[in-house]
PDB file of C-alpha atoms in Angstrom:
ATOM      1  CA  UNK U   1      -9.306 -28.386 -11.435  1.00  0.00           C
ATOM      2  CA  UNK U   2     -12.014 -30.273 -13.401  1.00  0.00           C
ATOM      3  CA  UNK U   3     -11.907 -33.190 -10.932  1.00  0.00           C
ATOM      4  CA  UNK U   4     -12.260 -30.780  -8.049  1.00  0.00           C
ATOM      5  CA  UNK U   5     -15.329 -29.132  -9.617  1.00  0.00           C
ATOM      6  CA  UNK U   6     -16.898 -32.527 -10.367  1.00  0.00           C
ATOM      7  CA  UNK U   7     -16.418 -33.739  -6.821  1.00  0.00           C
ATOM      8  CA  UNK U   8     -17.804 -30.511  -5.385  1.00  0.00           C
ATOM      9  CA  UNK U   9     -20.912 -30.772  -7.611  1.00  0.00           C
ATOM     10  CA  UNK U  10     -21.471 -34.422  -6.672  1.00  0.00           C
ATOM     11  CA  UNK U  11     -21.192 -33.675  -3.004  1.00  0.00           C
ATOM     12  CA  UNK U  12     -23.666 -30.812  -3.333  1.00  0.00           C
ATOM     13  CA  UNK U  13     -26.202 -33.202  -4.913  1.00  0.00           C
ATOM     14  CA  UNK U  14     -25.711 -35.809  -2.155  1.00  0.00           C
ATOM     15  CA  UNK U  15     -26.169 -33.217   0.574  1.00  0.00           C
ATOM     16  CA  UNK U  16     -29.247 -31.789  -1.138  1.00  0.00           C
ATOM     17  CA  UNK U  17     -30.808 -35.238  -1.353  1.00  0.00           C
ATOM     18  CA  UNK U  18     -30.037 -35.926   2.288  1.00  0.00           C
ATOM     19  CA  UNK U  19     -31.728 -32.716   3.373  1.00  0.00           C
ATOM     20  CA  UNK U  20     -34.744 -33.559   1.259  1.00  0.00           C
ATOM     21  CA  UNK U  21     -35.175 -37.068   2.729  1.00  0.00           C
ATOM     22  CA  UNK U  22     -34.343 -36.285   6.334  1.00  0.00           C
ATOM     23  CA  UNK U  23     -35.809 -32.826   6.674  1.00  0.00           C
ATOM     24  CA  UNK U  24     -32.453 -31.094   6.333  1.00  0.00           C
ATOM     25  CA  UNK U  25     -31.207 -32.567   9.635  1.00  0.00           C
ATOM     26  CA  UNK U  26     -27.612 -33.092  10.544  1.00  0.00           C
ATOM     27  CA  UNK U  27     -28.121 -36.893  10.731  1.00  0.00           C
ATOM     28  CA  UNK U  28     -29.114 -37.091   7.075  1.00  0.00           C
ATOM     29  CA  UNK U  29     -26.093 -35.144   5.990  1.00  0.00           C
ATOM     30  CA  UNK U  30     -23.839 -37.376   8.083  1.00  0.00           C
ATOM     31  CA  UNK U  31     -25.494 -40.524   6.614  1.00  0.00           C
ATOM     32  CA  UNK U  32     -24.869 -39.512   3.011  1.00  0.00           C
ATOM     33  CA  UNK U  33     -21.322 -38.496   3.783  1.00  0.00           C
ATOM     34  CA  UNK U  34     -20.633 -41.967   5.156  1.00  0.00           C
ATOM     35  CA  UNK U  35     -22.316 -43.688   2.237  1.00  0.00           C
ATOM     36  CA  UNK U  36     -20.412 -41.614  -0.285  1.00  0.00           C
ATOM     37  CA  UNK U  37     -17.228 -43.132  -1.696  1.00  0.00           C
ATOM     38  CA  UNK U  38     -15.850 -39.725  -2.614  1.00  0.00           C
ATOM     39  CA  UNK U  39     -12.647 -38.865  -0.741  1.00  0.00           C
ATOM     40  CA  UNK U  40     -12.454 -35.759   1.385  1.00  0.00           C
ATOM     41  CA  UNK U  41     -11.393 -32.862  -0.797  1.00  0.00           C
ATOM     42  CA  UNK U  42      -9.442 -29.961   0.650  1.00  0.00           C
ATOM     43  CA  UNK U  43      -8.583 -26.652  -0.884  1.00  0.00           C
ATOM     44  CA  UNK U  44      -4.924 -27.336  -1.520  1.00  0.00           C
ATOM     45  CA  UNK U  45      -4.314 -23.837  -2.775  1.00  0.00           C
ATOM     46  CA  UNK U  46      -5.564 -22.208   0.432  1.00  0.00           C
ATOM     47  CA  UNK U  47      -3.548 -24.696   2.501  1.00  0.00           C
ATOM     48  CA  UNK U  48      -0.423 -23.790   0.571  1.00  0.00           C
ATOM     49  CA  UNK U  49      -1.090 -20.110   1.208  1.00  0.00           C
ATOM     50  CA  UNK U  50      -1.574 -20.754   4.917  1.00  0.00           C
ATOM     51  CA  UNK U  51       1.644 -22.732   5.143  1.00  0.00           C
ATOM     52  CA  UNK U  52       3.504 -19.991   3.294  1.00  0.00           C
ATOM     53  CA  UNK U  53       2.157 -17.331   5.676  1.00  0.00           C
ATOM     54  CA  UNK U  54       3.106 -19.508   8.638  1.00  0.00           C
ATOM     55  CA  UNK U  55       6.631 -19.870   7.279  1.00  0.00           C
ATOM     56  CA  UNK U  56       6.856 -16.122   6.871  1.00  0.00           C
ATOM     57  CA  UNK U  57       5.498 -15.537  10.356  1.00  0.00           C
ATOM     58  CA  UNK U  58       8.046 -17.917  11.831  1.00  0.00           C
ATOM     59  CA  UNK U  59      10.893 -16.092  10.149  1.00  0.00           C
ATOM     60  CA  UNK U  60       9.534 -12.561  10.492  1.00  0.00           C
ATOM     61  CA  UNK U  61       6.744 -11.554  12.818  1.00  0.00           C
ATOM     62  CA  UNK U  62       6.107  -8.288  10.956  1.00  0.00           C
ATOM     63  CA  UNK U  63       5.151  -9.541   7.497  1.00  0.00           C
ATOM     64  CA  UNK U  64       3.050  -6.845   5.836  1.00  0.00           C
ATOM     65  CA  UNK U  65       1.962  -7.687   2.276  1.00  0.00           C
ATOM     66  CA  UNK U  66       1.842  -4.484   0.253  1.00  0.00           C
ATOM     67  CA  UNK U  67      -0.865  -3.870  -2.308  1.00  0.00           C
ATOM     68  CA  UNK U  68       1.128  -0.823  -3.447  1.00  0.00           C
ATOM     69  CA  UNK U  69       4.283  -2.696  -4.359  1.00  0.00           C
ATOM     70  CA  UNK U  70       6.366  -0.970  -1.692  1.00  0.00           C
ATOM     71  CA  UNK U  71       9.307  -3.195  -0.828  1.00  0.00           C
ATOM     72  CA  UNK U  72      12.608  -2.508   0.865  1.00  0.00           C
ATOM     73  CA  UNK U  73      15.536  -3.341  -1.427  1.00  0.00           C
ATOM     74  CA  UNK U  74      18.179  -5.721  -0.191  1.00  0.00           C
ATOM     75  CA  UNK U  75      20.972  -3.715   1.413  1.00  0.00           C
ATOM     76  CA  UNK U  76      24.397  -5.162   2.109  1.00  0.00           C
ATOM     77  CA  UNK U  77      27.589  -4.069   3.778  1.00  0.00           C
ATOM     78  CA  UNK U  78      30.786  -3.454   1.856  1.00  0.00           C
ATOM     79  CA  UNK U  79      31.930  -6.983   2.698  1.00  0.00           C
ATOM     80  CA  UNK U  80      28.758  -8.442   1.144  1.00  0.00           C
ATOM     81  CA  UNK U  81      26.978  -9.388   4.390  1.00  0.00           C
ATOM     82  CA  UNK U  82      23.343  -8.421   4.796  1.00  0.00           C
ATOM     83  CA  UNK U  83      22.661  -5.058   6.447  1.00  0.00           C
ATOM     84  CA  UNK U  84      20.846  -5.806   9.734  1.00  0.00           C
ATOM     85  CA  UNK U  85      19.358  -2.379  10.511  1.00  0.00           C
ATOM     86  CA  UNK U  86      16.164  -0.849   9.193  1.00  0.00           C
ATOM     87  CA  UNK U  87      16.529   2.345  11.246  1.00  0.00           C
ATOM     88  CA  UNK U  88      19.432   3.626   9.143  1.00  0.00           C
ATOM     89  CA  UNK U  89      21.261   2.647   5.957  1.00  0.00           C
ATOM     90  CA  UNK U  90      24.971   2.116   5.216  1.00  0.00           C
ATOM     91  CA  UNK U  91      25.167   5.488   3.484  1.00  0.00           C
ATOM     92  CA  UNK U  92      23.891   7.134   6.702  1.00  0.00           C
ATOM     93  CA  UNK U  93      26.905   5.859   8.638  1.00  0.00           C
ATOM     94  CA  UNK U  94      30.061   7.953   8.964  1.00  0.00           C
ATOM     95  CA  UNK U  95      33.286   8.441  10.863  1.00  0.00           C
ATOM     96  CA  UNK U  96      33.065  11.108  13.556  1.00  0.00           C
ATOM     97  CA  UNK U  97      35.741  13.794  13.610  1.00  0.00           C
ATOM     98  CA  UNK U  98      37.290  13.014  16.995  1.00  0.00           C
ATOM     99  CA  UNK U  99      39.957  15.692  16.419  1.00  0.00           C
ATOM    100  CA  UNK U 100      37.379  18.444  17.013  1.00  0.00           C
ATOM    101  CA  UNK U 101      38.197  20.821  19.876  1.00  0.00           C
ATOM    102  CA  UNK U 102      36.112  19.703  22.853  1.00  0.00           C
ATOM    103  CA  UNK U 103      37.313  22.526  25.123  1.00  0.00           C
ATOM    104  CA  UNK U 104      35.784  25.482  23.276  1.00  0.00           C
ATOM    105  CA  UNK U 105      33.363  27.677  25.213  1.00  0.00           C
ATOM    106  CA  UNK U 106      31.300  30.652  24.101  1.00  0.00           C
ATOM    107  CA  UNK U 107      31.671  33.444  26.632  1.00  0.00           C
ATOM    108  CA  UNK U 108      28.232  34.944  27.365  1.00  0.00           C
ATOM    109  CA  UNK U 109      28.309  38.627  26.445  1.00  0.00           C
ATOM    110  CA  UNK U 110      24.750  39.821  25.917  1.00  0.00           C
ATOM    111  CA  UNK U 111      21.870  39.562  28.348  1.00  0.00           C
ATOM    112  CA  UNK U 112      20.372  36.826  26.175  1.00  0.00           C
ATOM    113  CA  UNK U 113      23.577  34.819  26.323  1.00  0.00           C
ATOM    114  CA  UNK U 114      23.817  35.141  30.090  1.00  0.00           C
ATOM    115  CA  UNK U 115      20.214  34.050  30.643  1.00  0.00           C
ATOM    116  CA  UNK U 116      20.678  31.039  28.363  1.00  0.00           C
ATOM    117  CA  UNK U 117      23.950  30.096  30.077  1.00  0.00           C
ATOM    118  CA  UNK U 118      22.488  30.340  33.585  1.00  0.00           C
ATOM    119  CA  UNK U 119      19.411  28.345  32.590  1.00  0.00           C
ATOM    120  CA  UNK U 120      21.540  25.499  31.260  1.00  0.00           C
ATOM    121  CA  UNK U 121      23.745  25.513  34.374  1.00  0.00           C
ATOM    122  CA  UNK U 122      20.640  25.312  36.561  1.00  0.00           C
ATOM    123  CA  UNK U 123      19.367  22.305  34.598  1.00  0.00           C
ATOM    124  CA  UNK U 124      22.812  20.712  34.916  1.00  0.00           C
ATOM    125  CA  UNK U 125      22.674  20.990  38.704  1.00  0.00           C
ATOM    126  CA  UNK U 126      19.266  19.286  38.787  1.00  0.00           C
ATOM    127  CA  UNK U 127      20.402  16.420  36.560  1.00  0.00           C
ATOM    128  CA  UNK U 128      23.598  15.905  38.590  1.00  0.00           C
ATOM    129  CA  UNK U 129      21.617  15.714  41.807  1.00  0.00           C
ATOM    130  CA  UNK U 130      19.331  13.046  40.360  1.00  0.00           C
ATOM    131  CA  UNK U 131      21.776  10.866  38.407  1.00  0.00           C
ATOM    132  CA  UNK U 132      24.975  11.524  40.411  1.00  0.00           C
ATOM    133  CA  UNK U 133      27.593   9.000  39.185  1.00  0.00           C
ATOM    134  CA  UNK U 134      25.261   6.985  36.949  1.00  0.00           C
ATOM    135  CA  UNK U 135      26.872   8.152  33.724  1.00  0.00           C
ATOM    136  CA  UNK U 136      24.926   5.857  31.421  1.00  0.00           C
ATOM    137  CA  UNK U 137      21.536   6.890  32.799  1.00  0.00           C
ATOM    138  CA  UNK U 138      22.606  10.530  32.727  1.00  0.00           C
ATOM    139  CA  UNK U 139      23.585  10.231  29.056  1.00  0.00           C
ATOM    140  CA  UNK U 140      20.316   8.502  28.199  1.00  0.00           C
ATOM    141  CA  UNK U 141      18.282  11.287  29.809  1.00  0.00           C
ATOM    142  CA  UNK U 142      20.436  13.933  28.134  1.00  0.00           C
ATOM    143  CA  UNK U 143      19.873  12.476  24.666  1.00  0.00           C
ATOM    144  CA  UNK U 144      16.079  12.393  25.038  1.00  0.00           C
ATOM    145  CA  UNK U 145      16.238  16.166  25.584  1.00  0.00           C
ATOM    146  CA  UNK U 146      19.039  16.969  23.140  1.00  0.00           C
ATOM    147  CA  UNK U 147      17.138  15.397  20.225  1.00  0.00           C
ATOM    148  CA  UNK U 148      14.228  17.833  20.590  1.00  0.00           C
ATOM    149  CA  UNK U 149      15.722  21.234  19.508  1.00  0.00           C
ATOM    150  CA  UNK U 150      16.890  20.095  16.076  1.00  0.00           C
ATOM    151  CA  UNK U 151      13.483  18.643  15.265  1.00  0.00           C
ATOM    152  CA  UNK U 152      11.622  21.726  16.505  1.00  0.00           C
ATOM    153  CA  UNK U 153      13.954  24.150  14.729  1.00  0.00           C
ATOM    154  CA  UNK U 154      13.898  22.159  11.486  1.00  0.00           C
ATOM    155  CA  UNK U 155      10.100  21.911  11.602  1.00  0.00           C
ATOM    156  CA  UNK U 156       9.608  25.650  12.169  1.00  0.00           C
ATOM    157  CA  UNK U 157      12.117  26.553   9.448  1.00  0.00           C
ATOM    158  CA  UNK U 158      10.311  24.150   7.125  1.00  0.00           C
ATOM    159  CA  UNK U 159       6.985  25.870   7.782  1.00  0.00           C
ATOM    160  CA  UNK U 160       8.602  29.278   7.340  1.00  0.00           C
ATOM    161  CA  UNK U 161      10.033  28.185   4.002  1.00  0.00           C
ATOM    162  CA  UNK U 162       6.569  27.115   2.877  1.00  0.00           C
ATOM    163  CA  UNK U 163       4.940  30.351   4.029  1.00  0.00           C
ATOM    164  CA  UNK U 164       7.498  32.656   2.440  1.00  0.00           C
ATOM    165  CA  UNK U 165       8.240  30.598  -0.687  1.00  0.00           C
ATOM    166  CA  UNK U 166      11.971  30.733  -0.046  1.00  0.00           C
ATOM    167  CA  UNK U 167      14.882  28.365   0.476  1.00  0.00           C
ATOM    168  CA  UNK U 168      16.355  27.759   3.913  1.00  0.00           C
ATOM    169  CA  UNK U 169      20.020  27.753   2.959  1.00  0.00           C
ATOM    170  CA  UNK U 170      20.257  24.100   3.958  1.00  0.00           C
ATOM    171  CA  UNK U 171      19.423  24.764   7.611  1.00  0.00           C
ATOM    172  CA  UNK U 172      16.349  22.541   7.635  1.00  0.00           C
ATOM    173  CA  UNK U 173      18.486  19.571   6.663  1.00  0.00           C
ATOM    174  CA  UNK U 174      21.254  20.534   9.082  1.00  0.00           C
ATOM    175  CA  UNK U 175      18.904  20.726  12.074  1.00  0.00           C
ATOM    176  CA  UNK U 176      17.069  17.528  11.171  1.00  0.00           C
ATOM    177  CA  UNK U 177      20.433  15.766  10.780  1.00  0.00           C
ATOM    178  CA  UNK U 178      21.250  16.935  14.287  1.00  0.00           C
ATOM    179  CA  UNK U 179      17.966  15.565  15.649  1.00  0.00           C
ATOM    180  CA  UNK U 180      18.481  12.196  13.945  1.00  0.00           C
ATOM    181  CA  UNK U 181      22.058  11.975  15.183  1.00  0.00           C
ATOM    182  CA  UNK U 182      20.962  12.669  18.761  1.00  0.00           C
ATOM    183  CA  UNK U 183      18.300   9.979  18.420  1.00  0.00           C
ATOM    184  CA  UNK U 184      20.940   7.490  17.334  1.00  0.00           C
ATOM    185  CA  UNK U 185      22.930   8.434  20.430  1.00  0.00           C
ATOM    186  CA  UNK U 186      19.884   7.475  22.468  1.00  0.00           C
ATOM    187  CA  UNK U 187      19.375   4.185  20.615  1.00  0.00           C
ATOM    188  CA  UNK U 188      22.999   3.344  21.351  1.00  0.00           C
ATOM    189  CA  UNK U 189      22.790   4.240  25.032  1.00  0.00           C
ATOM    190  CA  UNK U 190      19.638   2.177  25.538  1.00  0.00           C
ATOM    191  CA  UNK U 191      21.620  -0.847  24.343  1.00  0.00           C
ATOM    192  CA  UNK U 192      24.008  -0.218  27.221  1.00  0.00           C
ATOM    193  CA  UNK U 193      21.600   1.033  29.877  1.00  0.00           C
ATOM    194  CA  UNK U 194      18.227  -0.531  30.556  1.00  0.00           C
ATOM    195  CA  UNK U 195      16.069   2.298  31.938  1.00  0.00           C
ATOM    196  CA  UNK U 196      13.804   1.553  34.885  1.00  0.00           C
ATOM    197  CA  UNK U 197      10.110   2.424  34.897  1.00  0.00           C
ATOM    198  CA  UNK U 198      10.581   5.629  36.905  1.00  0.00           C
ATOM    199  CA  UNK U 199      13.355   6.770  34.541  1.00  0.00           C
ATOM    200  CA  UNK U 200      11.042   6.149  31.596  1.00  0.00           C
ATOM    201  CA  UNK U 201       8.349   8.184  33.344  1.00  0.00           C
ATOM    202  CA  UNK U 202      10.839  10.986  33.918  1.00  0.00           C
ATOM    203  CA  UNK U 203      11.778  10.929  30.219  1.00  0.00           C
ATOM    204  CA  UNK U 204       8.138  11.214  29.148  1.00  0.00           C
ATOM    205  CA  UNK U 205       7.526  14.109  31.521  1.00  0.00           C
ATOM    206  CA  UNK U 206      10.724  15.962  30.652  1.00  0.00           C
ATOM    207  CA  UNK U 207      10.233  15.553  26.916  1.00  0.00           C
ATOM    208  CA  UNK U 208       6.619  16.735  27.049  1.00  0.00           C
ATOM    209  CA  UNK U 209       7.543  19.838  29.026  1.00  0.00           C
ATOM    210  CA  UNK U 210      10.718  20.634  27.085  1.00  0.00           C
ATOM    211  CA  UNK U 211       9.189  20.208  23.630  1.00  0.00           C
ATOM    212  CA  UNK U 212       6.410  22.709  24.293  1.00  0.00           C
ATOM    213  CA  UNK U 213       8.782  25.103  26.049  1.00  0.00           C
ATOM    214  CA  UNK U 214      11.321  25.036  23.227  1.00  0.00           C
ATOM    215  CA  UNK U 215       8.620  25.362  20.548  1.00  0.00           C
ATOM    216  CA  UNK U 216       7.416  28.646  22.046  1.00  0.00           C
ATOM    217  CA  UNK U 217      10.995  29.685  22.818  1.00  0.00           C
ATOM    218  CA  UNK U 218      12.089  29.265  19.190  1.00  0.00           C
ATOM    219  CA  UNK U 219       9.056  31.168  17.910  1.00  0.00           C
ATOM    220  CA  UNK U 220       9.842  34.100  20.195  1.00  0.00           C
ATOM    221  CA  UNK U 221      13.623  34.205  19.712  1.00  0.00           C
ATOM    222  CA  UNK U 222      15.569  31.824  17.454  1.00  0.00           C
ATOM    223  CA  UNK U 223      18.701  33.722  18.445  1.00  0.00           C
ATOM    224  CA  UNK U 224      18.280  32.872  22.128  1.00  0.00           C
ATOM    225  CA  UNK U 225      17.061  29.340  21.362  1.00  0.00           C
ATOM    226  CA  UNK U 226      20.181  28.429  19.371  1.00  0.00           C
ATOM    227  CA  UNK U 227      22.427  29.957  22.030  1.00  0.00           C
ATOM    228  CA  UNK U 228      20.631  27.907  24.681  1.00  0.00           C
ATOM    229  CA  UNK U 229      21.197  24.728  22.658  1.00  0.00           C
ATOM    230  CA  UNK U 230      24.840  25.679  22.146  1.00  0.00           C
ATOM    231  CA  UNK U 231      25.343  25.829  25.907  1.00  0.00           C
ATOM    232  CA  UNK U 232      23.338  22.634  26.337  1.00  0.00           C
ATOM    233  CA  UNK U 233      25.734  20.881  23.960  1.00  0.00           C
ATOM    234  CA  UNK U 234      28.692  22.298  25.867  1.00  0.00           C
ATOM    235  CA  UNK U 235      27.362  20.584  28.973  1.00  0.00           C
ATOM    236  CA  UNK U 236      26.904  17.385  26.966  1.00  0.00           C
ATOM    237  CA  UNK U 237      30.589  17.515  25.997  1.00  0.00           C
ATOM    238  CA  UNK U 238      31.510  17.961  29.667  1.00  0.00           C
ATOM    239  CA  UNK U 239      29.261  15.047  30.689  1.00  0.00           C
ATOM    240  CA  UNK U 240      30.787  12.689  28.134  1.00  0.00           C
ATOM    241  CA  UNK U 241      34.283  13.817  29.136  1.00  0.00           C
ATOM    242  CA  UNK U 242      33.456  12.864  32.736  1.00  0.00           C
ATOM    243  CA  UNK U 243      32.146   9.539  31.419  1.00  0.00           C
ATOM    244  CA  UNK U 244      35.425   8.916  29.579  1.00  0.00           C
ATOM    245  CA  UNK U 245      37.464   9.774  32.662  1.00  0.00           C
ATOM    246  CA  UNK U 246      35.396   7.324  34.724  1.00  0.00           C
ATOM    247  CA  UNK U 247      36.090   4.589  32.172  1.00  0.00           C
ATOM    248  CA  UNK U 248      39.810   5.306  32.223  1.00  0.00           C
ATOM    249  CA  UNK U 249      39.833   5.221  36.036  1.00  0.00           C
ATOM    250  CA  UNK U 250      38.075   1.858  35.995  1.00  0.00           C
ATOM    251  CA  UNK U 251      34.937   3.156  37.715  1.00  0.00           C
ATOM    252  CA  UNK U 252      32.865   2.203  34.663  1.00  0.00           C
ATOM    253  CA  UNK U 253      33.443  -1.111  32.909  1.00  0.00           C
ATOM    254  CA  UNK U 254      34.755  -0.711  29.381  1.00  0.00           C
ATOM    255  CA  UNK U 255      32.314  -3.174  27.830  1.00  0.00           C
ATOM    256  CA  UNK U 256      32.238  -4.076  24.101  1.00  0.00           C
ATOM    257  CA  UNK U 257      30.509  -1.538  21.887  1.00  0.00           C
ATOM    258  CA  UNK U 258      26.940  -2.357  20.766  1.00  0.00           C
ATOM    259  CA  UNK U 259      26.606  -3.638  17.203  1.00  0.00           C
ATOM    260  CA  UNK U 260      24.468  -0.657  16.209  1.00  0.00           C
ATOM    261  CA  UNK U 261      27.244   1.744  17.264  1.00  0.00           C
ATOM    262  CA  UNK U 262      29.886  -0.193  15.332  1.00  0.00           C
ATOM    263  CA  UNK U 263      27.874   0.055  12.122  1.00  0.00           C
ATOM    264  CA  UNK U 264      26.664   3.642  12.622  1.00  0.00           C
ATOM    265  CA  UNK U 265      30.071   5.180  13.351  1.00  0.00           C
ATOM    266  CA  UNK U 266      32.055   2.646  11.297  1.00  0.00           C
ATOM    267  CA  UNK U 267      33.992   1.559  14.338  1.00  0.00           C
ATOM    268  CA  UNK U 268      36.328  -1.459  14.373  1.00  0.00           C
ATOM    269  CA  UNK U 269      34.759  -4.790  15.317  1.00  0.00           C
ATOM    270  CA  UNK U 270      36.596  -4.826  18.639  1.00  0.00           C
ATOM    271  CA  UNK U 271      35.437  -1.313  19.623  1.00  0.00           C
ATOM    272  CA  UNK U 272      34.543  -0.673  23.251  1.00  0.00           C
ATOM    273  CA  UNK U 273      32.388   1.693  25.283  1.00  0.00           C
ATOM    274  CA  UNK U 274      35.281   4.148  25.408  1.00  0.00           C
ATOM    275  CA  UNK U 275      35.272   4.372  21.601  1.00  0.00           C
ATOM    276  CA  UNK U 276      31.517   4.920  21.565  1.00  0.00           C
ATOM    277  CA  UNK U 277      31.617   7.710  24.150  1.00  0.00           C
ATOM    278  CA  UNK U 278      34.503   9.336  22.261  1.00  0.00           C
ATOM    279  CA  UNK U 279      32.584   9.571  18.967  1.00  0.00           C
ATOM    280  CA  UNK U 280      29.403  10.708  20.706  1.00  0.00           C
ATOM    281  CA  UNK U 281      31.339  13.490  22.423  1.00  0.00           C
ATOM    282  CA  UNK U 282      32.707  14.571  19.038  1.00  0.00           C
ATOM    283  CA  UNK U 283      29.163  14.721  17.665  1.00  0.00           C
ATOM    284  CA  UNK U 284      28.050  16.870  20.597  1.00  0.00           C
ATOM    285  CA  UNK U 285      30.964  19.234  20.016  1.00  0.00           C
ATOM    286  CA  UNK U 286      29.868  19.595  16.397  1.00  0.00           C
ATOM    287  CA  UNK U 287      26.272  20.369  17.469  1.00  0.00           C
ATOM    288  CA  UNK U 288      27.667  22.930  19.917  1.00  0.00           C
ATOM    289  CA  UNK U 289      29.495  24.753  17.127  1.00  0.00           C
ATOM    290  CA  UNK U 290      26.521  24.616  14.746  1.00  0.00           C
ATOM    291  CA  UNK U 291      24.084  26.138  17.238  1.00  0.00           C
ATOM    292  CA  UNK U 292      26.479  28.860  18.427  1.00  0.00           C
ATOM    293  CA  UNK U 293      27.106  29.678  14.762  1.00  0.00           C
ATOM    294  CA  UNK U 294      23.355  29.894  14.116  1.00  0.00           C
ATOM    295  CA  UNK U 295      22.922  32.233  17.076  1.00  0.00           C
ATOM    296  CA  UNK U 296      25.798  34.419  15.851  1.00  0.00           C
ATOM    297  CA  UNK U 297      24.039  34.777  12.493  1.00  0.00           C
ATOM    298  CA  UNK U 298      20.913  36.061  14.241  1.00  0.00           C
ATOM    299  CA  UNK U 299      23.002  38.362  16.438  1.00  0.00           C
ATOM    300  CA  UNK U 300      24.293  39.994  13.259  1.00  0.00           C
ATOM    301  CA  UNK U 301      20.706  40.789  12.276  1.00  0.00           C
ATOM    302  CA  UNK U 302      20.586  38.214   9.494  1.00  0.00           C
ATOM    303  CA  UNK U 303      18.489  35.140   8.790  1.00  0.00           C
ATOM    304  CA  UNK U 304      19.917  31.637   8.739  1.00  0.00           C
ATOM    305  CA  UNK U 305      19.298  31.264   5.011  1.00  0.00           C
ATOM    306  CA  UNK U 306      21.847  34.038   4.371  1.00  0.00           C
ATOM    307  CA  UNK U 307      24.679  31.789   5.594  1.00  0.00           C
ATOM    308  CA  UNK U 308      25.315  28.307   4.193  1.00  0.00           C
ATOM    309  CA  UNK U 309      24.428  25.565   6.661  1.00  0.00           C
ATOM    310  CA  UNK U 310      27.161  23.134   7.780  1.00  0.00           C
ATOM    311  CA  UNK U 311      25.521  20.092   6.172  1.00  0.00           C
ATOM    312  CA  UNK U 312      27.324  16.799   5.682  1.00  0.00           C
ATOM    313  CA  UNK U 313      29.113  16.169   8.964  1.00  0.00           C
ATOM    314  CA  UNK U 314      26.952  13.128   9.691  1.00  0.00           C
TER     315      UNK U 314
END
């Protein structure tokens, strides 16, 4: 450090003298640099920092140094290998209950039920006309819509809890779990289906319209909103059943399951698309039951917080 300071001071004197004799021109500075026997001195510390940053950039393009000391702890699988996902953790993974009854159907009895049922059937006809036999694209579009109600319902229940200074009975967590699970369905399907630009545009349009519609819908009638979602999930179960039948008939190739699906649902390493569709269908059946149950609570003239929420499935 002392040698570095001495060399820097000496160079400053040489440059000052050169400017004095040659009017501060560039030629004078160049002359004294050539006459000087001092070696070129570089800031080794800054060079080391640059090389370290470059090494980090080469290994990870999203290096964000944190002034606040926020770091993600090292997470590993049960077998000791490093956990590759930052979108969910090992303790967020689970085994879907594939024994759940996928044939259940809520018979519409009230006027509200019948309107909700007919609305869902109308939307099903539109989606079938557009996607036809493209099961993967159909599932992808379905999941972008199905992930909205849980987020909207959980958000509105959260705000209600804050306004009224009361607990929610676990329903905020249950609905947000549903939204996150539906989003993971979408992340899985996008690994299998690469959406085209017009399908992406359709997703943006449909999500923008549906989010605002469902937000107002839930404010006006949570009872009808949950029944609507229950019927929507029934159609999702039917869609995934059709997808499974197409795989079994050989119309859809039974490709290996994406790595994200294997880790999220704790599937065997040799799992296939059929296994993935099976667990997703089980999830949709669970969401069907949860939303019909929530609507039944409202039909009895009670609030959701009066009945314990079915938390913990995921």
